[in-house]
Amino acid sequence: MKCTFLIYRFDPAADRDPHYEEYTTEAESTDKILDCLNKIRWEQDPALSYRYSCAHGICGSDALMINGRIELACQKLVRDFKTANNFVIEPLPLFKVIKDLVVDLDPFFEKHRSVQPYLINDKKPPEKERPQNAENQETIEPALRCILCASCTSACPINRANDDYLGPAALLRAFRYIFDSRDTATQSRLAQIDNKDGIWGCRTMWWCTEVCPKEIPVTKCLGQVKRLVKEEGKA
Ligand code: SF4
């Protein structure tokens, strides 16, 4: 079938303003949107820029706006859209465009790094591994599915209004270590995010949960963090 793609184009080094270009390509209903972008680039326009790596929903690098909704281009098929084979492809909102569909994710990863996204344990290392029970593993399991695609942070209205807000992805990573029984930095982690740019920036708007391609209950996890911050405050 013939599919039409209206694609956002912008090269800040050469263009004054962004514009949209239209491409028509043949596609199967089972093709991924990423397959279509590849076909357009390989057969029609080698200058079209976008990111992807694994193409199987693992690396999280091809998050885009597809017909006004944030999606992974490798996880969505042509048949998933009821738009008469017409597609509008745009870069992730919130972030600065580097070129076409490629955005600058440095601020996103800086925030991620700021929550110390690694296990901290000041006890003497055991002879073997640090054990974790099944119940604790179940608590943090949703957060382990995060592929850092930035979709949630990009969708979050609070992030759009406040540059300093850590955002759902970084806070979810904080959740992952705060609730990990093997981590001993819980108090300092809670103290770091106990402010309006941290966990209290979240207004429970659920957009993060809505767009997450890994179906992580992000808002619910952040709610657990809020409860813990309050409990620890009382204690
Ligand atoms: S929580 Fe979901 S949407 Fe947010 S970065 Fe992780 S995988 Fe992407």
Short mmCIF file of N, CA and C in Angstrom, two decimals, residues 39-214:
data_model
loop_
_atom_site.label_atom_id
_atom_site.label_comp_id
_atom_site.label_asym_id
_atom_site.label_seq_id
_atom_site.Cartn_x
_atom_site.Cartn_y
_atom_site.Cartn_z
N LYS A 39 13.28 3.27 4.75
CA LYS A 39 13.04 3.17 3.30
C LYS A 39 13.11 4.57 2.67
N ILE A 40 12.50 5.53 3.33
CA ILE A 40 12.51 6.91 2.79
C ILE A 40 13.95 7.42 2.73
N ARG A 41 14.69 7.15 3.79
CA ARG A 41 16.07 7.66 3.81
C ARG A 41 16.94 6.95 2.77
N TRP A 42 16.79 5.64 2.69
CA TRP A 42 17.64 4.88 1.76
C TRP A 42 17.28 5.14 0.30
N GLU A 43 15.99 5.32 0.03
CA GLU A 43 15.56 5.40 -1.38
C GLU A 43 15.29 6.82 -1.88
N GLN A 44 15.00 7.75 -0.92
CA GLN A 44 14.59 9.08 -1.39
C GLN A 44 15.41 10.24 -0.85
N ASP A 45 15.78 10.16 0.43
CA ASP A 45 16.41 11.35 1.03
C ASP A 45 17.45 10.96 2.08
N PRO A 46 18.70 10.76 1.64
CA PRO A 46 19.74 10.32 2.58
C PRO A 46 20.09 11.37 3.64
N ALA A 47 19.57 12.59 3.46
CA ALA A 47 19.88 13.64 4.45
C ALA A 47 18.90 13.63 5.63
N LEU A 48 17.84 12.84 5.53
CA LEU A 48 16.86 12.78 6.63
C LEU A 48 17.54 12.17 7.87
N SER A 49 17.45 12.91 9.00
CA SER A 49 18.16 12.46 10.21
C SER A 49 17.19 12.02 11.30
N TYR A 50 17.48 10.88 11.89
CA TYR A 50 16.73 10.38 13.04
C TYR A 50 17.63 9.35 13.74
N ARG A 51 17.26 9.01 14.98
CA ARG A 51 18.09 8.06 15.73
C ARG A 51 17.44 6.69 15.78
N TYR A 52 18.24 5.65 15.71
CA TYR A 52 17.77 4.32 16.10
C TYR A 52 19.00 3.45 16.27
N SER A 53 18.82 2.36 16.99
CA SER A 53 19.94 1.44 17.15
C SER A 53 19.44 0.01 17.06
N CYS A 54 18.81 -0.50 18.13
CA CYS A 54 18.46 -1.93 18.13
C CYS A 54 17.26 -2.23 17.23
N ALA A 55 16.37 -1.28 17.08
CA ALA A 55 15.14 -1.45 16.28
C ALA A 55 14.19 -2.49 16.86
N HIS A 56 14.35 -2.82 18.13
CA HIS A 56 13.48 -3.82 18.77
C HIS A 56 12.98 -3.39 20.14
N GLY A 57 12.86 -2.08 20.36
CA GLY A 57 12.28 -1.61 21.62
C GLY A 57 13.14 -1.83 22.84
N ILE A 58 14.44 -1.94 22.65
CA ILE A 58 15.33 -2.18 23.79
C ILE A 58 16.22 -0.97 24.07
N CYS A 59 16.73 -0.33 23.00
CA CYS A 59 17.68 0.77 23.24
C CYS A 59 16.98 2.10 23.56
N GLY A 60 15.75 2.25 23.13
CA GLY A 60 14.98 3.45 23.45
C GLY A 60 15.41 4.70 22.70
N SER A 61 16.14 4.53 21.60
CA SER A 61 16.67 5.73 20.95
C SER A 61 15.76 6.31 19.87
N ASP A 62 14.68 5.61 19.49
CA ASP A 62 13.87 6.13 18.38
C ASP A 62 12.50 6.62 18.84
N ALA A 63 12.45 7.22 20.03
CA ALA A 63 11.19 7.82 20.47
C ALA A 63 10.92 9.07 19.64
N LEU A 64 9.70 9.16 19.12
CA LEU A 64 9.31 10.26 18.22
C LEU A 64 7.85 10.59 18.45
N MET A 65 7.40 11.69 17.85
CA MET A 65 5.97 11.98 17.82
C MET A 65 5.44 11.40 16.52
N ILE A 66 4.52 10.47 16.64
CA ILE A 66 3.90 9.88 15.45
C ILE A 66 2.41 10.21 15.51
N ASN A 67 1.97 10.97 14.56
CA ASN A 67 0.56 11.43 14.54
C ASN A 67 0.15 12.04 15.89
N GLY A 68 1.05 12.86 16.43
CA GLY A 68 0.73 13.62 17.63
C GLY A 68 0.88 12.87 18.93
N ARG A 69 1.36 11.62 18.87
CA ARG A 69 1.52 10.82 20.09
C ARG A 69 2.97 10.35 20.20
N ILE A 70 3.50 10.36 21.41
CA ILE A 70 4.89 9.92 21.58
C ILE A 70 4.94 8.38 21.55
N GLU A 71 5.78 7.86 20.65
CA GLU A 71 5.87 6.41 20.46
C GLU A 71 7.31 6.03 20.11
N LEU A 72 7.65 4.75 20.26
CA LEU A 72 8.91 4.26 19.70
C LEU A 72 8.62 3.86 18.25
N ALA A 73 9.40 4.39 17.32
CA ALA A 73 9.15 4.11 15.90
C ALA A 73 9.31 2.62 15.58
N CYS A 74 10.11 1.91 16.39
CA CYS A 74 10.33 0.49 16.13
C CYS A 74 9.26 -0.39 16.78
N GLN A 75 8.40 0.21 17.60
CA GLN A 75 7.38 -0.60 18.28
C GLN A 75 5.99 -0.43 17.66
N LYS A 76 5.89 0.52 16.74
CA LYS A 76 4.59 0.79 16.14
C LYS A 76 4.59 0.36 14.68
N LEU A 77 3.52 -0.34 14.29
CA LEU A 77 3.38 -0.80 12.91
C LEU A 77 2.45 0.12 12.15
N VAL A 78 2.55 0.08 10.84
CA VAL A 78 1.67 0.89 9.99
C VAL A 78 0.21 0.62 10.36
N ARG A 79 -0.13 -0.65 10.60
CA ARG A 79 -1.55 -1.00 10.85
C ARG A 79 -2.05 -0.53 12.22
N ASP A 80 -1.13 -0.07 13.08
CA ASP A 80 -1.56 0.41 14.40
C ASP A 80 -2.26 1.77 14.33
N PHE A 81 -2.18 2.43 13.19
CA PHE A 81 -2.73 3.79 13.07
C PHE A 81 -3.93 3.80 12.13
N LYS A 82 -5.00 4.44 12.58
CA LYS A 82 -6.20 4.49 11.74
C LYS A 82 -6.27 5.86 11.05
N THR A 83 -5.25 6.18 10.31
CA THR A 83 -5.19 7.52 9.71
C THR A 83 -5.06 7.44 8.19
N ALA A 84 -5.70 6.42 7.60
CA ALA A 84 -5.70 6.26 6.15
C ALA A 84 -4.29 6.31 5.56
N ASN A 85 -3.36 5.69 6.25
CA ASN A 85 -1.98 5.58 5.79
C ASN A 85 -1.27 6.92 5.63
N ASN A 86 -1.74 7.90 6.37
CA ASN A 86 -1.07 9.21 6.40
C ASN A 86 -0.42 9.38 7.77
N PHE A 87 0.84 9.76 7.76
CA PHE A 87 1.56 9.87 9.02
C PHE A 87 2.24 11.24 9.12
N VAL A 88 2.20 11.78 10.33
CA VAL A 88 2.97 13.00 10.61
C VAL A 88 4.03 12.61 11.63
N ILE A 89 5.28 12.84 11.27
CA ILE A 89 6.39 12.43 12.14
C ILE A 89 7.14 13.68 12.60
N GLU A 90 7.26 13.80 13.93
CA GLU A 90 7.92 14.99 14.51
C GLU A 90 8.88 14.56 15.62
N PRO A 91 9.83 15.43 15.96
CA PRO A 91 10.76 15.07 17.04
C PRO A 91 10.07 15.09 18.40
N LEU A 92 10.71 14.48 19.39
CA LEU A 92 10.19 14.53 20.76
C LEU A 92 10.04 15.99 21.18
N PRO A 93 8.92 16.35 21.78
CA PRO A 93 8.80 17.72 22.29
C PRO A 93 9.73 17.93 23.48
N LEU A 94 9.88 19.14 23.89
CA LEU A 94 10.66 19.57 25.06
C LEU A 94 12.14 19.79 24.74
N PHE A 95 12.73 18.87 24.00
CA PHE A 95 14.18 18.95 23.79
C PHE A 95 14.53 19.76 22.53
N LYS A 96 15.74 20.35 22.58
CA LYS A 96 16.21 21.15 21.44
C LYS A 96 16.50 20.24 20.24
N VAL A 97 16.09 20.69 19.06
CA VAL A 97 16.33 19.88 17.86
C VAL A 97 17.77 20.08 17.39
N ILE A 98 18.48 18.98 17.21
CA ILE A 98 19.84 19.04 16.64
C ILE A 98 19.72 19.03 15.11
N LYS A 99 18.95 18.09 14.61
CA LYS A 99 18.64 18.07 13.17
C LYS A 99 17.43 17.16 12.93
N ASP A 100 16.49 17.65 12.19
CA ASP A 100 15.27 16.90 11.83
C ASP A 100 14.62 16.26 13.06
N LEU A 101 14.74 14.93 13.17
CA LEU A 101 14.06 14.21 14.26
C LEU A 101 15.01 13.90 15.42
N VAL A 102 16.24 14.40 15.32
CA VAL A 102 17.24 14.13 16.37
C VAL A 102 17.23 15.28 17.37
N VAL A 103 17.00 14.95 18.64
CA VAL A 103 16.98 16.01 19.67
C VAL A 103 18.17 15.85 20.63
N ASP A 104 18.46 16.93 21.31
CA ASP A 104 19.58 16.95 22.26
C ASP A 104 19.11 16.36 23.59
N LEU A 105 19.58 15.16 23.90
CA LEU A 105 19.16 14.50 25.14
C LEU A 105 20.15 14.70 26.29
N ASP A 106 21.16 15.56 26.09
CA ASP A 106 22.13 15.79 27.16
C ASP A 106 21.46 16.23 28.47
N PRO A 107 20.51 17.20 28.44
CA PRO A 107 19.88 17.60 29.71
C PRO A 107 19.14 16.44 30.39
N PHE A 108 18.57 15.57 29.58
CA PHE A 108 17.87 14.39 30.11
C PHE A 108 18.84 13.47 30.85
N PHE A 109 19.98 13.20 30.22
CA PHE A 109 20.93 12.28 30.85
C PHE A 109 21.68 12.93 32.02
N GLU A 110 21.83 14.26 31.98
CA GLU A 110 22.43 14.94 33.14
C GLU A 110 21.56 14.75 34.37
N LYS A 111 20.24 14.91 34.20
CA LYS A 111 19.32 14.72 35.32
C LYS A 111 19.35 13.27 35.80
N HIS A 112 19.43 12.37 34.86
CA HIS A 112 19.52 10.95 35.21
C HIS A 112 20.77 10.68 36.05
N ARG A 113 21.90 11.26 35.63
CA ARG A 113 23.15 11.07 36.37
C ARG A 113 23.06 11.69 37.77
N SER A 114 22.29 12.79 37.89
CA SER A 114 22.26 13.51 39.17
C SER A 114 21.63 12.70 40.30
N VAL A 115 20.84 11.68 39.97
CA VAL A 115 20.24 10.87 41.05
C VAL A 115 21.13 9.67 41.43
N GLN A 116 22.36 9.69 40.99
CA GLN A 116 23.30 8.59 41.27
C GLN A 116 22.68 7.23 40.90
N PRO A 117 22.56 6.98 39.60
CA PRO A 117 21.84 5.78 39.14
C PRO A 117 22.67 4.50 39.24
N TYR A 118 23.10 4.21 40.45
CA TYR A 118 23.88 2.99 40.69
C TYR A 118 23.72 2.62 42.16
N LEU A 119 23.98 1.37 42.44
CA LEU A 119 23.82 0.87 43.81
C LEU A 119 24.91 1.46 44.72
N ILE A 120 24.46 2.01 45.86
CA ILE A 120 25.42 2.51 46.85
C ILE A 120 25.27 1.63 48.09
N ASN A 121 26.36 1.06 48.53
CA ASN A 121 26.30 0.22 49.72
C ASN A 121 27.61 0.39 50.47
N ASP A 122 27.51 0.98 51.70
CA ASP A 122 28.75 1.27 52.44
C ASP A 122 29.15 0.15 53.39
N LYS A 123 28.45 -1.00 53.29
CA LYS A 123 28.83 -2.13 54.14
C LYS A 123 29.95 -2.94 53.48
N LYS A 124 30.63 -3.71 54.30
CA LYS A 124 31.74 -4.53 53.78
C LYS A 124 31.22 -5.49 52.69
N PRO A 125 31.88 -5.55 51.56
CA PRO A 125 31.39 -6.46 50.50
C PRO A 125 31.34 -7.91 50.98
N PRO A 126 30.26 -8.62 50.69
CA PRO A 126 30.17 -10.03 51.08
C PRO A 126 31.09 -10.88 50.22
N GLU A 127 31.25 -12.13 50.64
CA GLU A 127 32.13 -13.01 49.86
C GLU A 127 31.53 -13.30 48.49
N LYS A 128 30.17 -13.48 48.47
CA LYS A 128 29.50 -13.69 47.17
C LYS A 128 28.71 -12.43 46.84
N GLU A 129 27.54 -12.59 46.23
CA GLU A 129 26.73 -11.42 45.87
C GLU A 129 25.93 -10.89 47.06
N ARG A 130 25.38 -9.67 46.90
CA ARG A 130 24.46 -9.13 47.92
C ARG A 130 23.07 -9.69 47.61
N PRO A 131 22.51 -10.51 48.50
CA PRO A 131 21.21 -11.13 48.19
C PRO A 131 20.05 -10.13 48.26
N GLN A 132 19.03 -10.41 47.48
CA GLN A 132 17.81 -9.61 47.48
C GLN A 132 16.65 -10.59 47.48
N ASN A 133 15.63 -10.32 48.34
CA ASN A 133 14.52 -11.28 48.35
C ASN A 133 13.53 -11.01 47.20
N ALA A 134 12.69 -12.02 46.94
CA ALA A 134 11.79 -11.95 45.78
C ALA A 134 10.81 -10.79 45.91
N GLU A 135 10.35 -10.53 47.13
CA GLU A 135 9.36 -9.46 47.33
C GLU A 135 9.96 -8.10 46.97
N ASN A 136 11.19 -7.88 47.40
CA ASN A 136 11.85 -6.60 47.10
C ASN A 136 12.11 -6.48 45.59
N GLN A 137 12.47 -7.61 44.99
CA GLN A 137 12.72 -7.59 43.54
C GLN A 137 11.44 -7.21 42.81
N GLU A 138 10.30 -7.75 43.31
CA GLU A 138 9.02 -7.45 42.68
C GLU A 138 8.68 -5.96 42.80
N THR A 139 9.03 -5.35 43.93
CA THR A 139 8.74 -3.92 44.13
C THR A 139 9.46 -3.07 43.09
N ILE A 140 10.71 -3.36 42.85
CA ILE A 140 11.48 -2.48 41.94
C ILE A 140 11.44 -2.94 40.48
N GLU A 141 10.84 -4.12 40.24
CA GLU A 141 10.86 -4.68 38.89
C GLU A 141 10.33 -3.74 37.80
N PRO A 142 9.22 -3.03 38.03
CA PRO A 142 8.74 -2.16 36.94
C PRO A 142 9.80 -1.15 36.50
N ALA A 143 10.52 -0.60 37.48
CA ALA A 143 11.53 0.42 37.15
C ALA A 143 12.71 -0.18 36.39
N LEU A 144 12.94 -1.48 36.58
CA LEU A 144 14.06 -2.13 35.87
C LEU A 144 13.78 -2.22 34.37
N ARG A 145 12.51 -2.08 34.00
CA ARG A 145 12.16 -2.18 32.57
C ARG A 145 12.45 -0.89 31.82
N CYS A 146 12.81 0.18 32.53
CA CYS A 146 13.02 1.48 31.88
C CYS A 146 14.21 1.42 30.91
N ILE A 147 13.97 1.91 29.70
CA ILE A 147 15.03 1.91 28.67
C ILE A 147 15.55 3.33 28.40
N LEU A 148 15.17 4.27 29.26
CA LEU A 148 15.63 5.66 29.14
C LEU A 148 15.36 6.25 27.76
N CYS A 149 14.15 6.04 27.31
CA CYS A 149 13.79 6.57 25.99
C CYS A 149 13.41 8.04 26.03
N ALA A 150 13.17 8.57 27.25
CA ALA A 150 12.84 9.99 27.46
C ALA A 150 11.40 10.35 27.09
N SER A 151 10.60 9.37 26.71
CA SER A 151 9.22 9.68 26.32
C SER A 151 8.45 10.32 27.47
N CYS A 152 8.59 9.77 28.67
CA CYS A 152 7.82 10.27 29.83
C CYS A 152 8.20 11.71 30.14
N THR A 153 9.50 11.98 30.17
CA THR A 153 9.97 13.33 30.51
C THR A 153 9.54 14.32 29.43
N SER A 154 9.58 13.86 28.19
CA SER A 154 9.18 14.72 27.08
C SER A 154 7.69 15.05 27.15
N ALA A 155 6.89 14.10 27.61
CA ALA A 155 5.43 14.30 27.66
C ALA A 155 5.00 15.10 28.89
N CYS A 156 5.82 15.12 29.92
CA CYS A 156 5.41 15.68 31.22
C CYS A 156 5.20 17.21 31.14
N PRO A 157 3.98 17.68 31.44
CA PRO A 157 3.72 19.13 31.38
C PRO A 157 4.54 19.91 32.40
N ILE A 158 4.90 19.29 33.50
CA ILE A 158 5.70 20.00 34.51
C ILE A 158 7.10 20.26 33.97
N ASN A 159 7.64 19.26 33.28
CA ASN A 159 8.96 19.44 32.67
C ASN A 159 8.96 20.57 31.65
N ARG A 160 7.84 20.70 30.96
CA ARG A 160 7.76 21.76 29.94
C ARG A 160 7.71 23.13 30.59
N ALA A 161 7.18 23.19 31.83
CA ALA A 161 7.04 24.48 32.51
C ALA A 161 8.25 24.80 33.39
N ASN A 162 8.98 23.79 33.81
CA ASN A 162 10.09 24.01 34.75
C ASN A 162 11.32 23.20 34.31
N ASP A 163 12.31 23.89 33.76
CA ASP A 163 13.53 23.25 33.27
C ASP A 163 14.27 22.49 34.35
N ASP A 164 14.10 22.95 35.61
CA ASP A 164 14.88 22.35 36.70
C ASP A 164 14.24 21.08 37.28
N TYR A 165 12.99 20.85 36.93
CA TYR A 165 12.32 19.65 37.46
C TYR A 165 13.04 18.40 36.95
N LEU A 166 13.34 17.48 37.86
CA LEU A 166 14.10 16.28 37.48
C LEU A 166 13.38 15.45 36.41
N GLY A 167 12.07 15.39 36.55
CA GLY A 167 11.29 14.66 35.54
C GLY A 167 11.09 13.20 35.91
N PRO A 168 10.07 12.59 35.28
CA PRO A 168 9.67 11.24 35.67
C PRO A 168 10.75 10.17 35.50
N ALA A 169 11.55 10.24 34.44
CA ALA A 169 12.52 9.16 34.22
C ALA A 169 13.60 9.16 35.31
N ALA A 170 14.12 10.36 35.64
CA ALA A 170 15.16 10.43 36.68
C ALA A 170 14.57 10.04 38.04
N LEU A 171 13.34 10.46 38.30
CA LEU A 171 12.71 10.13 39.59
C LEU A 171 12.40 8.63 39.67
N LEU A 172 12.05 8.06 38.53
CA LEU A 172 11.82 6.60 38.52
C LEU A 172 13.11 5.86 38.82
N ARG A 173 14.23 6.38 38.30
CA ARG A 173 15.52 5.74 38.58
C ARG A 173 15.87 5.90 40.07
N ALA A 174 15.51 7.06 40.63
CA ALA A 174 15.72 7.24 42.08
C ALA A 174 14.89 6.22 42.85
N PHE A 175 13.62 6.05 42.44
CA PHE A 175 12.73 5.05 43.06
C PHE A 175 13.40 3.68 43.06
N ARG A 176 14.00 3.33 41.92
CA ARG A 176 14.60 1.99 41.76
C ARG A 176 15.65 1.70 42.84
N TYR A 177 16.44 2.75 43.22
CA TYR A 177 17.48 2.53 44.24
C TYR A 177 16.97 2.79 45.65
N ILE A 178 16.04 3.75 45.80
CA ILE A 178 15.47 4.04 47.12
C ILE A 178 14.79 2.78 47.68
N PHE A 179 14.12 2.03 46.81
CA PHE A 179 13.38 0.85 47.28
C PHE A 179 14.20 -0.44 47.15
N ASP A 180 15.43 -0.35 46.74
CA ASP A 180 16.28 -1.55 46.64
C ASP A 180 16.87 -1.83 48.03
N SER A 181 16.53 -2.98 48.59
CA SER A 181 16.95 -3.30 49.97
C SER A 181 18.47 -3.37 50.11
N ARG A 182 19.18 -3.48 49.02
CA ARG A 182 20.65 -3.59 49.09
C ARG A 182 21.33 -2.23 49.11
N ASP A 183 20.57 -1.18 48.86
CA ASP A 183 21.16 0.17 48.79
C ASP A 183 21.11 0.81 50.17
N THR A 184 22.20 1.44 50.59
CA THR A 184 22.25 2.03 51.94
C THR A 184 22.22 3.57 51.91
N ALA A 185 21.94 4.13 50.75
CA ALA A 185 21.95 5.60 50.65
C ALA A 185 20.52 6.17 50.64
N THR A 186 19.57 5.41 51.16
CA THR A 186 18.15 5.82 51.08
C THR A 186 17.93 7.24 51.60
N GLN A 187 18.46 7.53 52.79
CA GLN A 187 18.19 8.84 53.39
C GLN A 187 18.72 9.99 52.53
N SER A 188 19.94 9.86 52.04
CA SER A 188 20.47 10.95 51.22
C SER A 188 19.75 11.04 49.88
N ARG A 189 19.32 9.91 49.36
CA ARG A 189 18.55 9.93 48.10
C ARG A 189 17.22 10.65 48.32
N LEU A 190 16.55 10.34 49.45
CA LEU A 190 15.27 10.99 49.73
C LEU A 190 15.47 12.49 49.94
N ALA A 191 16.53 12.84 50.67
CA ALA A 191 16.79 14.26 50.95
C ALA A 191 17.03 15.02 49.65
N GLN A 192 17.72 14.39 48.72
CA GLN A 192 18.04 15.06 47.45
C GLN A 192 16.79 15.43 46.65
N ILE A 193 15.76 14.59 46.74
CA ILE A 193 14.58 14.85 45.89
C ILE A 193 13.40 15.42 46.66
N ASP A 194 13.58 15.73 47.94
CA ASP A 194 12.50 16.25 48.78
C ASP A 194 12.36 17.77 48.56
N ASN A 195 11.99 18.17 47.37
CA ASN A 195 11.85 19.60 47.04
C ASN A 195 11.00 19.74 45.76
N LYS A 196 10.72 20.97 45.40
CA LYS A 196 9.78 21.20 44.27
C LYS A 196 10.37 20.82 42.91
N ASP A 197 11.70 20.80 42.81
CA ASP A 197 12.30 20.36 41.55
C ASP A 197 12.52 18.85 41.54
N GLY A 198 12.25 18.22 42.68
CA GLY A 198 12.38 16.78 42.80
C GLY A 198 11.01 16.14 42.82
N ILE A 199 10.78 15.30 43.82
CA ILE A 199 9.55 14.50 43.82
C ILE A 199 8.28 15.36 43.94
N TRP A 200 8.39 16.54 44.60
CA TRP A 200 7.19 17.37 44.77
C TRP A 200 6.86 18.19 43.51
N GLY A 201 7.71 18.10 42.50
CA GLY A 201 7.36 18.71 41.22
C GLY A 201 6.27 17.89 40.53
N CYS A 202 6.20 16.60 40.85
CA CYS A 202 5.21 15.72 40.21
C CYS A 202 3.81 16.08 40.69
N ARG A 203 2.91 16.36 39.75
CA ARG A 203 1.52 16.72 40.09
C ARG A 203 0.56 15.60 39.70
N THR A 204 1.11 14.40 39.59
CA THR A 204 0.28 13.20 39.35
C THR A 204 -0.63 13.39 38.13
N MET A 205 -0.04 13.78 37.03
CA MET A 205 -0.85 14.03 35.84
C MET A 205 -0.95 12.80 34.93
N TRP A 206 -0.17 11.78 35.22
CA TRP A 206 -0.26 10.47 34.55
C TRP A 206 0.21 10.45 33.09
N TRP A 207 0.65 11.58 32.55
CA TRP A 207 1.07 11.56 31.14
C TRP A 207 2.27 10.64 30.94
N CYS A 208 3.13 10.58 31.94
CA CYS A 208 4.32 9.72 31.84
C CYS A 208 3.90 8.26 31.70
N THR A 209 2.93 7.86 32.53
CA THR A 209 2.46 6.47 32.50
C THR A 209 1.78 6.20 31.16
N GLU A 210 1.03 7.18 30.70
CA GLU A 210 0.28 7.05 29.45
C GLU A 210 1.21 6.77 28.25
N VAL A 211 2.37 7.43 28.19
CA VAL A 211 3.22 7.29 26.99
C VAL A 211 4.31 6.23 27.13
N CYS A 212 4.53 5.71 28.33
CA CYS A 212 5.68 4.80 28.51
C CYS A 212 5.55 3.55 27.63
N PRO A 213 6.51 3.33 26.72
CA PRO A 213 6.40 2.17 25.82
C PRO A 213 6.66 0.84 26.52
N LYS A 214 7.15 0.89 27.75
CA LYS A 214 7.41 -0.34 28.50
C LYS A 214 6.32 -0.59 29.55
#
